[in-house]
Short mmCIF file of N, CA and C and ligand atoms in Angstrom, two decimals:
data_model
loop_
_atom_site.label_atom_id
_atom_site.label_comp_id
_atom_site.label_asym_id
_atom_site.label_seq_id
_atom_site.Cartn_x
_atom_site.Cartn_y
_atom_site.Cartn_z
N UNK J 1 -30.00 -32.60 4.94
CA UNK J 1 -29.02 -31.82 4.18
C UNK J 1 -27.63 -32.01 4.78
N UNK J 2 -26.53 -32.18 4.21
CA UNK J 2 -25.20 -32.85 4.63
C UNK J 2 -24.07 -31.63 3.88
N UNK J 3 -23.62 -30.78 4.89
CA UNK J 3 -22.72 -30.02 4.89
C UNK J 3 -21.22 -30.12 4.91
N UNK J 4 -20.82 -29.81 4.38
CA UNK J 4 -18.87 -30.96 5.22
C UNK J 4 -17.95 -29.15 4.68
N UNK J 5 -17.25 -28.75 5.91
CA UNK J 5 -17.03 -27.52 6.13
C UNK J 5 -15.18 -28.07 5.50
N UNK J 6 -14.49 -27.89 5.08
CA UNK J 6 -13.10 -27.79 5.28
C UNK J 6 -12.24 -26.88 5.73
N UNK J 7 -11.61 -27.08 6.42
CA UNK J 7 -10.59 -26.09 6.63
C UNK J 7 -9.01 -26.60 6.40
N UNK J 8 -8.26 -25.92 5.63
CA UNK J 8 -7.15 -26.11 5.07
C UNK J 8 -5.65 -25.74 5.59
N UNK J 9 -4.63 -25.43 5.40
CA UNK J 9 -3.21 -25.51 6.06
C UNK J 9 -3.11 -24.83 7.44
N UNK J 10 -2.94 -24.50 8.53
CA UNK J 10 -2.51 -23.87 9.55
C UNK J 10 -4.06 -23.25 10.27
N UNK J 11 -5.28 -23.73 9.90
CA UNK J 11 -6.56 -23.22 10.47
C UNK J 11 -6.61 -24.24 11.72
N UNK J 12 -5.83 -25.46 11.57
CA UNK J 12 -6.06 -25.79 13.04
C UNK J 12 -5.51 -25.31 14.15
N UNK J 13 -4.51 -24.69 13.68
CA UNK J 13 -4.17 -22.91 15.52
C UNK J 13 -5.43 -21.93 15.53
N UNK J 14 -5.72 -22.38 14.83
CA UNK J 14 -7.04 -21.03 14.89
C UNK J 14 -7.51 -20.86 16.40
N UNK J 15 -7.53 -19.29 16.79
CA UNK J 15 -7.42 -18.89 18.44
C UNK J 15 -6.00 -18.95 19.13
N UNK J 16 -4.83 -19.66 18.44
CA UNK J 16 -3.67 -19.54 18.83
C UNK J 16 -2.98 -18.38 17.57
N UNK J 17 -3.07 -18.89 16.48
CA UNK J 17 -2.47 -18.44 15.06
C UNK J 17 -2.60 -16.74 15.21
N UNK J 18 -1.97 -15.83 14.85
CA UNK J 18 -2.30 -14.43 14.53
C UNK J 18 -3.26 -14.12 15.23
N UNK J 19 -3.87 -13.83 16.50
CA UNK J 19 -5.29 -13.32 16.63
C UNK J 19 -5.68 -12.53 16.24
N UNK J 20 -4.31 -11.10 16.27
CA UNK J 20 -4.95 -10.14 15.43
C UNK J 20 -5.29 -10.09 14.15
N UNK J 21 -5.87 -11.04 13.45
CA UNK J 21 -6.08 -11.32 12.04
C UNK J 21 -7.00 -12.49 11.97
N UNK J 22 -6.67 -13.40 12.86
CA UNK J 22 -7.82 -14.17 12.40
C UNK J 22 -8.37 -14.66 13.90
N UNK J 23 -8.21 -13.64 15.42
CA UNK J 23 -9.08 -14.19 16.10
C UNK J 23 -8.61 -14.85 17.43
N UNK J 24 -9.86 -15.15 18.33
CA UNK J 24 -8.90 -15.61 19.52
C UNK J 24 -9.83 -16.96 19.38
N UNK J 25 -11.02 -17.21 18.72
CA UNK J 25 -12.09 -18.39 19.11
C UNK J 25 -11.39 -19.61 18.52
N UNK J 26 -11.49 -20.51 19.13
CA UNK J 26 -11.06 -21.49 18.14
C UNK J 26 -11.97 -22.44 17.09
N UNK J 27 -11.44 -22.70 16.45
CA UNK J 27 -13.02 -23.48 15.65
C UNK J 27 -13.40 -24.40 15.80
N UNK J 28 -13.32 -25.16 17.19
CA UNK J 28 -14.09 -26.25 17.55
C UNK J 28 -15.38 -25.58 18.36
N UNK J 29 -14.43 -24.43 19.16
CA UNK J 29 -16.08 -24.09 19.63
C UNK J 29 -17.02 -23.07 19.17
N UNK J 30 -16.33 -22.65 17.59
CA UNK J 30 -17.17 -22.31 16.66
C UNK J 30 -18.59 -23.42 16.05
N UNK J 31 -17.81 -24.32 16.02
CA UNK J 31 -18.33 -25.41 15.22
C UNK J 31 -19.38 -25.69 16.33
N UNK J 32 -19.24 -26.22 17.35
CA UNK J 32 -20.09 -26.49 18.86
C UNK J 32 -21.46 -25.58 18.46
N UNK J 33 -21.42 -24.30 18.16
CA UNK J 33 -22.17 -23.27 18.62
C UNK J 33 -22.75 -23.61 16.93
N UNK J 34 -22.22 -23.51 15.97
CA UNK J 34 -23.26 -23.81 14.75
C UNK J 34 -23.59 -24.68 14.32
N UNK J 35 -23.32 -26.17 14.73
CA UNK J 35 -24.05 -27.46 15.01
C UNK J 35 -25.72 -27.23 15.72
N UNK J 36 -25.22 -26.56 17.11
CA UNK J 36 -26.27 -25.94 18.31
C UNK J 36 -27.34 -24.96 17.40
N UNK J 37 -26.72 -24.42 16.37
CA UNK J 37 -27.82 -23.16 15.40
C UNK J 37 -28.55 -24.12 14.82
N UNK J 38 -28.04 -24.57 13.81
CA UNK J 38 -28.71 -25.99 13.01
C UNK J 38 -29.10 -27.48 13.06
N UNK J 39 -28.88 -27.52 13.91
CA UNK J 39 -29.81 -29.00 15.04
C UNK J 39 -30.19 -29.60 13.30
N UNK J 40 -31.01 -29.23 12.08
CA UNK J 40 -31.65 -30.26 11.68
C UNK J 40 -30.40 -30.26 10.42
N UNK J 41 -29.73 -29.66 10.49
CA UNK J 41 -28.11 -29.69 9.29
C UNK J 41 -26.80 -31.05 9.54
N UNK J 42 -26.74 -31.91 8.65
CA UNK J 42 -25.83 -33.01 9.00
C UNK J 42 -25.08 -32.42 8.76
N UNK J 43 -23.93 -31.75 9.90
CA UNK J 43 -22.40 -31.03 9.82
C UNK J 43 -21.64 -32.21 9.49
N UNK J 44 -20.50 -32.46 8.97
CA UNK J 44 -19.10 -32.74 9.08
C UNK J 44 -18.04 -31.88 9.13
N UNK J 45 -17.03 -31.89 10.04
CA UNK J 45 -16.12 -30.69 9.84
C UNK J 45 -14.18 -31.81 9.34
N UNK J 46 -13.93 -31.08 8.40
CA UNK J 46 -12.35 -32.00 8.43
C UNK J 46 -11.41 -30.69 8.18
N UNK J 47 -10.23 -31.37 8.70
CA UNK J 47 -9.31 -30.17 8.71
C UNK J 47 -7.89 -30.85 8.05
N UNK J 48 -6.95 -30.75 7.08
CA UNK J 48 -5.85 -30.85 6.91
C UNK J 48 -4.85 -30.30 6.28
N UNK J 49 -3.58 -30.55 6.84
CA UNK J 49 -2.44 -29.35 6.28
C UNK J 49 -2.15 -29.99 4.80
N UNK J 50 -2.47 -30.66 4.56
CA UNK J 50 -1.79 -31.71 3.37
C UNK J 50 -2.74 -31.95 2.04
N UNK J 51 -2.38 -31.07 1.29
CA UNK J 51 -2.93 -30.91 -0.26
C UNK J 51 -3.53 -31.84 -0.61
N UNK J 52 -2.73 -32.91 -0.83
CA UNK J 52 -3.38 -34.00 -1.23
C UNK J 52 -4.39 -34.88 -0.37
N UNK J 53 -4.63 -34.28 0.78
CA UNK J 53 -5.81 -35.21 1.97
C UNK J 53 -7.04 -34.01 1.35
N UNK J 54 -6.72 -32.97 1.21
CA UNK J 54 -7.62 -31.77 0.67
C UNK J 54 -8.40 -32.33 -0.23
N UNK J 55 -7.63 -32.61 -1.57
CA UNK J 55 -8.29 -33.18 -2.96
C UNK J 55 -9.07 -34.50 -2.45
N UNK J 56 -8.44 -35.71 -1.66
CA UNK J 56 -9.52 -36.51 -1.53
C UNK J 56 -10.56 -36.52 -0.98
N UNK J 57 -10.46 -35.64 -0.01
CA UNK J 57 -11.95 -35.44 0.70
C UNK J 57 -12.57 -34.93 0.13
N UNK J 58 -12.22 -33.65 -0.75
CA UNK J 58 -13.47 -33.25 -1.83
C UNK J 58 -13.60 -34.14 -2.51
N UNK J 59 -12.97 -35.44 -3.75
CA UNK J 59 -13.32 -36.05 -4.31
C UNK J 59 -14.47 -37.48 -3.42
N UNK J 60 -13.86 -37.63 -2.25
CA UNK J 60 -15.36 -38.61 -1.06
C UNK J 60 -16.29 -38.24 -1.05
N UNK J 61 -16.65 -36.81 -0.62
CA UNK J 61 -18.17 -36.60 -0.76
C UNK J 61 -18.62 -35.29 -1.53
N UNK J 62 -18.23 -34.96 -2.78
CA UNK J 62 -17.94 -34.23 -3.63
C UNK J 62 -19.40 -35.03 -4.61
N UNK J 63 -19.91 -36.02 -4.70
CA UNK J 63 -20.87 -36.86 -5.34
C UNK J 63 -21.66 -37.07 -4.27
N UNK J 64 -21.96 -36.61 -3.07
CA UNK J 64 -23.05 -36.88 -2.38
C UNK J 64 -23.31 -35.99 -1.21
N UNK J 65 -23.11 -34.67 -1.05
CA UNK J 65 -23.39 -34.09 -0.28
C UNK J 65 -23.70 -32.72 -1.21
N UNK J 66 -24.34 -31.88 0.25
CA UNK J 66 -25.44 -30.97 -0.55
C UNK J 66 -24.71 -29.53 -0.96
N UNK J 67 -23.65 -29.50 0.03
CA UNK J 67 -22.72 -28.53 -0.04
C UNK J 67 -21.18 -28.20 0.55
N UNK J 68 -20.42 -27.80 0.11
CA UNK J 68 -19.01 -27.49 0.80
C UNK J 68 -18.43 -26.20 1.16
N UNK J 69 -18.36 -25.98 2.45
CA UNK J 69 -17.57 -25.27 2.58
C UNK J 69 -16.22 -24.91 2.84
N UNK J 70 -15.50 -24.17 2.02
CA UNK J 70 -13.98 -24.23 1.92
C UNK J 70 -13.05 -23.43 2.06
N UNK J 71 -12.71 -23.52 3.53
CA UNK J 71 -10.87 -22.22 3.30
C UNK J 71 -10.01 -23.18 3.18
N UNK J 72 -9.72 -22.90 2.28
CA UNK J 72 -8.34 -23.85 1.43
C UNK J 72 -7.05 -23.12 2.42
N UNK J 73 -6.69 -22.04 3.11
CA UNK J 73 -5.89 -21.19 3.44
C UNK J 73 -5.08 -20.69 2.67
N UNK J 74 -3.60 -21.13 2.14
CA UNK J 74 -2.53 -20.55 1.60
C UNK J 74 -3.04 -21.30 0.15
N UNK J 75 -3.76 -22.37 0.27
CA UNK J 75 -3.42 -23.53 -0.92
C UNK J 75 -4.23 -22.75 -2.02
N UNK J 76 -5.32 -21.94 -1.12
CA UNK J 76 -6.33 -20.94 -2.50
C UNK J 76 -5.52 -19.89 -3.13
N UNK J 77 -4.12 -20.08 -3.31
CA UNK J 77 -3.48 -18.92 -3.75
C UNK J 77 -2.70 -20.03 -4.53
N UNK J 78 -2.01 -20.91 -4.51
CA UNK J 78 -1.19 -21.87 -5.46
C UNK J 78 -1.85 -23.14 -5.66
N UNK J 79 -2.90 -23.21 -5.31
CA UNK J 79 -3.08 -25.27 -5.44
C UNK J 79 -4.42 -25.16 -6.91
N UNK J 80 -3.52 -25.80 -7.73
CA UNK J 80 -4.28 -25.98 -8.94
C UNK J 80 -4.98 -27.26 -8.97
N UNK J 81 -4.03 -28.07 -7.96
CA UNK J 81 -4.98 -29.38 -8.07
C UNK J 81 -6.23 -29.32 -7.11
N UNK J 82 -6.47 -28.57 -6.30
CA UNK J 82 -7.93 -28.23 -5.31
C UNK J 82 -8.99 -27.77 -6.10
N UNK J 83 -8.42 -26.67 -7.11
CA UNK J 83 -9.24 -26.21 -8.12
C UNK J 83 -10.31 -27.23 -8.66
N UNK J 84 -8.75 -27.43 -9.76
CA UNK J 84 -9.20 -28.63 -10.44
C UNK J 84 -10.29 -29.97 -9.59
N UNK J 85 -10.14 -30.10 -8.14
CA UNK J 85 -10.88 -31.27 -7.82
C UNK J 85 -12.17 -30.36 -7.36
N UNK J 86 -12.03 -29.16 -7.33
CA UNK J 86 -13.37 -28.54 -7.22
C UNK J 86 -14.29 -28.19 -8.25
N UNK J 87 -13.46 -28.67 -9.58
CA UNK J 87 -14.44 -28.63 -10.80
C UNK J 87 -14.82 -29.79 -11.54
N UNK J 88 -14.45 -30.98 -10.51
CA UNK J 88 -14.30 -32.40 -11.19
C UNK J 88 -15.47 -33.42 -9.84
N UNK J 89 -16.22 -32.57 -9.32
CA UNK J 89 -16.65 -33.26 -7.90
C UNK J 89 -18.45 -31.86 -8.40
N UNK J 90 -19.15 -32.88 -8.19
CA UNK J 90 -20.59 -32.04 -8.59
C UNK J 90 -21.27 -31.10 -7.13
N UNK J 91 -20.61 -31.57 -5.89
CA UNK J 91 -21.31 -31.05 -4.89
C UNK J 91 -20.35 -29.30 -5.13
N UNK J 92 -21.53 -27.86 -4.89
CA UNK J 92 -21.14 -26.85 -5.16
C UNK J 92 -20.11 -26.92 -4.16
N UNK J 93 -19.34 -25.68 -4.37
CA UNK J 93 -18.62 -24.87 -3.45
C UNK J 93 -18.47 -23.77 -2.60
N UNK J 94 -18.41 -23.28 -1.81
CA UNK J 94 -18.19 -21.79 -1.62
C UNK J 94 -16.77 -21.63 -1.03
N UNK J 95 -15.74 -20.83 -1.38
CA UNK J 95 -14.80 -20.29 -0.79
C UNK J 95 -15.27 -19.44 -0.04
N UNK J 96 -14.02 -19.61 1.62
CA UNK J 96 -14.21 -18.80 2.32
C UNK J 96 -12.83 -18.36 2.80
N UNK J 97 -13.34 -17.29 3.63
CA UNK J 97 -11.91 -16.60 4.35
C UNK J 97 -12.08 -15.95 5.54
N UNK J 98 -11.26 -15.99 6.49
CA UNK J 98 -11.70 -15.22 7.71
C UNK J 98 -11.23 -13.62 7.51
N UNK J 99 -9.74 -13.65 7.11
CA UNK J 99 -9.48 -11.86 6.65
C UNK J 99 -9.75 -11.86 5.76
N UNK J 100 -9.79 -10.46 5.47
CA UNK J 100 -10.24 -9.76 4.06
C UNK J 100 -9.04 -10.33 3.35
N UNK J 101 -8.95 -11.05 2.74
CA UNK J 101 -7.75 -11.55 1.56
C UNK J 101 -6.97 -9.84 0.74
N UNK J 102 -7.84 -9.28 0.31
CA UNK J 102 -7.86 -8.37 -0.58
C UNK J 102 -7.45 -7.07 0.49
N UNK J 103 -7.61 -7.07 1.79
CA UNK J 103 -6.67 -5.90 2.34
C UNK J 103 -5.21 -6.51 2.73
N UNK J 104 -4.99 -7.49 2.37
CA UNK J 104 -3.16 -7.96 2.91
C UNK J 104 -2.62 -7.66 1.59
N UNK J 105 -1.56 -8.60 1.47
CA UNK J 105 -0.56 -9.06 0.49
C UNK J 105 -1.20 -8.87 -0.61
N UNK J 106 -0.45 -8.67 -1.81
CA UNK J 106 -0.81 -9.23 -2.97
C UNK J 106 -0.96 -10.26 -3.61
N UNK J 107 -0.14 -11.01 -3.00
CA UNK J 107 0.02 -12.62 -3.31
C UNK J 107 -1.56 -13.63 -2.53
N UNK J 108 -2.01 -12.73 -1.84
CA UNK J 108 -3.52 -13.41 -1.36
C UNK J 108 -4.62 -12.80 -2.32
N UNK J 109 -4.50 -11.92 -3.22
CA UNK J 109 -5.54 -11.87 -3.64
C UNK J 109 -5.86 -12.29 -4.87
N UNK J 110 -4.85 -13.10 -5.23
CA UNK J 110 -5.48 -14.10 -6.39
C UNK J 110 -5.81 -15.67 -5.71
N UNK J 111 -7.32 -15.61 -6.34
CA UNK J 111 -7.84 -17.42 -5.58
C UNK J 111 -7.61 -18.27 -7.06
N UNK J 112 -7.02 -19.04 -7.18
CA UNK J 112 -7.12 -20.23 -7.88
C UNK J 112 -8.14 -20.60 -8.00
N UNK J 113 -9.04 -21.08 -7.21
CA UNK J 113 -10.04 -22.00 -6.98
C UNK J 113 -11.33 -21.18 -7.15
N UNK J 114 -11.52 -19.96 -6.69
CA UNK J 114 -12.94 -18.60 -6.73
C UNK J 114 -13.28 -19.58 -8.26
N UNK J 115 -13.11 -19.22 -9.19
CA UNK J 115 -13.73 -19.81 -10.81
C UNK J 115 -14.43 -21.05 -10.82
N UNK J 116 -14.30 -21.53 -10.25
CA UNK J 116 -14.79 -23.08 -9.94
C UNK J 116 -16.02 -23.23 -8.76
N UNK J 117 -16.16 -21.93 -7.80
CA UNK J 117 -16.63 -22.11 -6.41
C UNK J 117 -17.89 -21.36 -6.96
N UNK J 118 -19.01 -21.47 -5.86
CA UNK J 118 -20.35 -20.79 -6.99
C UNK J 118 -19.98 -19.42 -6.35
N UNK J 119 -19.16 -19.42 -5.27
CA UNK J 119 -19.37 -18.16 -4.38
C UNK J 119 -17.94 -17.71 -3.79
N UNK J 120 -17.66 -16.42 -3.09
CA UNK J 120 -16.36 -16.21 -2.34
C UNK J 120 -16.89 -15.11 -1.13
N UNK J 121 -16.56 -15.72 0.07
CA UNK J 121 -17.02 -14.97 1.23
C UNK J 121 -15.32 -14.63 2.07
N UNK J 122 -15.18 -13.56 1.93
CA UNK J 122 -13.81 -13.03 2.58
C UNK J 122 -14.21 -12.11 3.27
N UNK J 123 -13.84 -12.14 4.83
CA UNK J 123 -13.22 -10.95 5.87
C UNK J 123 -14.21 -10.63 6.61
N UNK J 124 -15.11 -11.35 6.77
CA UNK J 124 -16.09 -11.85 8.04
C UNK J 124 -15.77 -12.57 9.23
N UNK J 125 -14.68 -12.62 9.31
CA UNK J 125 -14.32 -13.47 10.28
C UNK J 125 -15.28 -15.13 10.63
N UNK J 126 -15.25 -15.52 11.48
CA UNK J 126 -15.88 -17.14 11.12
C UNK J 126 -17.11 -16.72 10.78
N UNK J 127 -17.97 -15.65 11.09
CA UNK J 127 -18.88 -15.60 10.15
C UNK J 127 -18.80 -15.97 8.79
N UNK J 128 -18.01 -15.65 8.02
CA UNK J 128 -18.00 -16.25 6.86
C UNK J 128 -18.23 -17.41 6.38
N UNK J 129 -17.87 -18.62 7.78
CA UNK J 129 -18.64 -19.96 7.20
C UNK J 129 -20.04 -19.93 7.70
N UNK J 130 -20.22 -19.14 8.50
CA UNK J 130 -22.10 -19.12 8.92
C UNK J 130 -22.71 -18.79 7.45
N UNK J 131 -22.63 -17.87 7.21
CA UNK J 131 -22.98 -17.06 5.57
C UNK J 131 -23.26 -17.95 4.92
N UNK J 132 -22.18 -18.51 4.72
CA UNK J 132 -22.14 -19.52 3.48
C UNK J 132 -22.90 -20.92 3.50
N UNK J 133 -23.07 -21.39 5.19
CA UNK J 133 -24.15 -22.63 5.41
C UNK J 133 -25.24 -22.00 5.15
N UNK J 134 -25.92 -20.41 5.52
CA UNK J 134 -27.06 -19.74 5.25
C UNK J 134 -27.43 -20.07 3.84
N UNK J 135 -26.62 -19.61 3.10
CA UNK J 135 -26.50 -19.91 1.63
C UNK J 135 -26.98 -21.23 1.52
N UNK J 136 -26.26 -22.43 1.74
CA UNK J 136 -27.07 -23.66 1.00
C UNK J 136 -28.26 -24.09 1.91
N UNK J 137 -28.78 -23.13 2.58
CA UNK J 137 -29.83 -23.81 3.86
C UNK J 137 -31.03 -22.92 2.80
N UNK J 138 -30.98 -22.02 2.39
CA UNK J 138 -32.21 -20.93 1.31
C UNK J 138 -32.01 -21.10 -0.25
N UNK J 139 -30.69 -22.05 -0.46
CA UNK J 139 -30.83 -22.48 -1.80
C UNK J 139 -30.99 -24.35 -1.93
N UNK J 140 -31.21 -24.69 -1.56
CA UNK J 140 -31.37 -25.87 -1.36
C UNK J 140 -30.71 -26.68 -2.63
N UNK J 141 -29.60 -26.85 -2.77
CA UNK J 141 -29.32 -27.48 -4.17
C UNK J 141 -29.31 -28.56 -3.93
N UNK J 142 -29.68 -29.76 -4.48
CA UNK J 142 -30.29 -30.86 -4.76
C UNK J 142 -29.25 -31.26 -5.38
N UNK J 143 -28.82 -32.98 -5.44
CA UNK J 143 -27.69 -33.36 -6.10
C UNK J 143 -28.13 -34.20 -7.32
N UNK J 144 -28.46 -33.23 -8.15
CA UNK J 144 -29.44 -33.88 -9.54
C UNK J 144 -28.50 -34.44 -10.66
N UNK J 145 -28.46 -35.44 -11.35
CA UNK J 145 -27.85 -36.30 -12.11
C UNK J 145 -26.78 -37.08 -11.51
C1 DQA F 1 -7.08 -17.36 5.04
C2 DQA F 1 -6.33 -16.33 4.19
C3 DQA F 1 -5.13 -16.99 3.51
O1 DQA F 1 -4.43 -16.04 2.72
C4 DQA F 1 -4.18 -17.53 4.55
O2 DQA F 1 -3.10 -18.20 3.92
C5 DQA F 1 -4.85 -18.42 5.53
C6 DQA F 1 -6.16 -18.04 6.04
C7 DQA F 1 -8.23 -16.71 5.83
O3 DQA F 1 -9.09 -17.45 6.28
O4 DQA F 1 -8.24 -15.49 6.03
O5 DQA F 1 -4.29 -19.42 5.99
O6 DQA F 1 -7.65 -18.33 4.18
#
């Protein structure tokens, strides 16, 4: 089973960025420790600030992997083209978030992209991408047609 996690604009300070909001761990040695959980799960992890590196990597393995997980960051609030490549690429989705989107700003709590994603996990902190690998590890979706 072949997982590919994304993380989107400014998640690579993560453990530097805001701690009080999103934390002191950083997500490499998040990632370390849930590689170490799932020993039999093919992880990939990619990270970029740049919209358009976003859309192609979902469109690379968007046709051959079993699942995605995705904090788009700021871009899940304006990027129509992520959407859009999340409804044009057959491997599911899940949006994620480390804060509660929906206790900040107003301007975070509209997702672009949620309509397109099978799922939305907000304000678990990196739990939220554990959740969501749980999710395609007990649903096993199969990449049929
Ligand atoms: C975030 C929430 C977004 O509103 C913000 O722009 C981020 C991180 C989160 O994980 O809580 O960069 O996606």
């Amino acid at each position: 089973m072949k997982i590919l996690i994304i993380n989107g604009p400014n998640l690579n300070l993560l453990g530097k960025r805001e701690p009080s909001i999103y934390g002191h761990a950083s997500f490499d040695d998040f990632f370390t420790d849930l590689k170490a959980t799932y020993p039999s799960i093919d992880f990939e992890y990619y990270q970029s600030n740049v919209e358009g590196e976003l859309i192609n990597k979902l469109h690379e393995v968007g046709f051959s992997y079993d699942g995605i997980v995705m904090n788009a960051g700021a871009y899940t609030h304006t990027s129509i083209g992520i959407s859009d490549a999340i409804a044009g690429i057959k491997t599911p989705v899940i949006e994620v978030h480390i804060s509660n989107v929906y206790a900040r700003e107003e301007y975070r709590h509209i997702s672009l992209m949620a309509k397109n994603c099978i799922g939305v996990i907000t304000g678990l902190g990196l739990n939220s991408y554990q959740l969501a690998v749980e999710y395609f590890i007990s649903n096993v979706i199969a990449n049929e047609e």
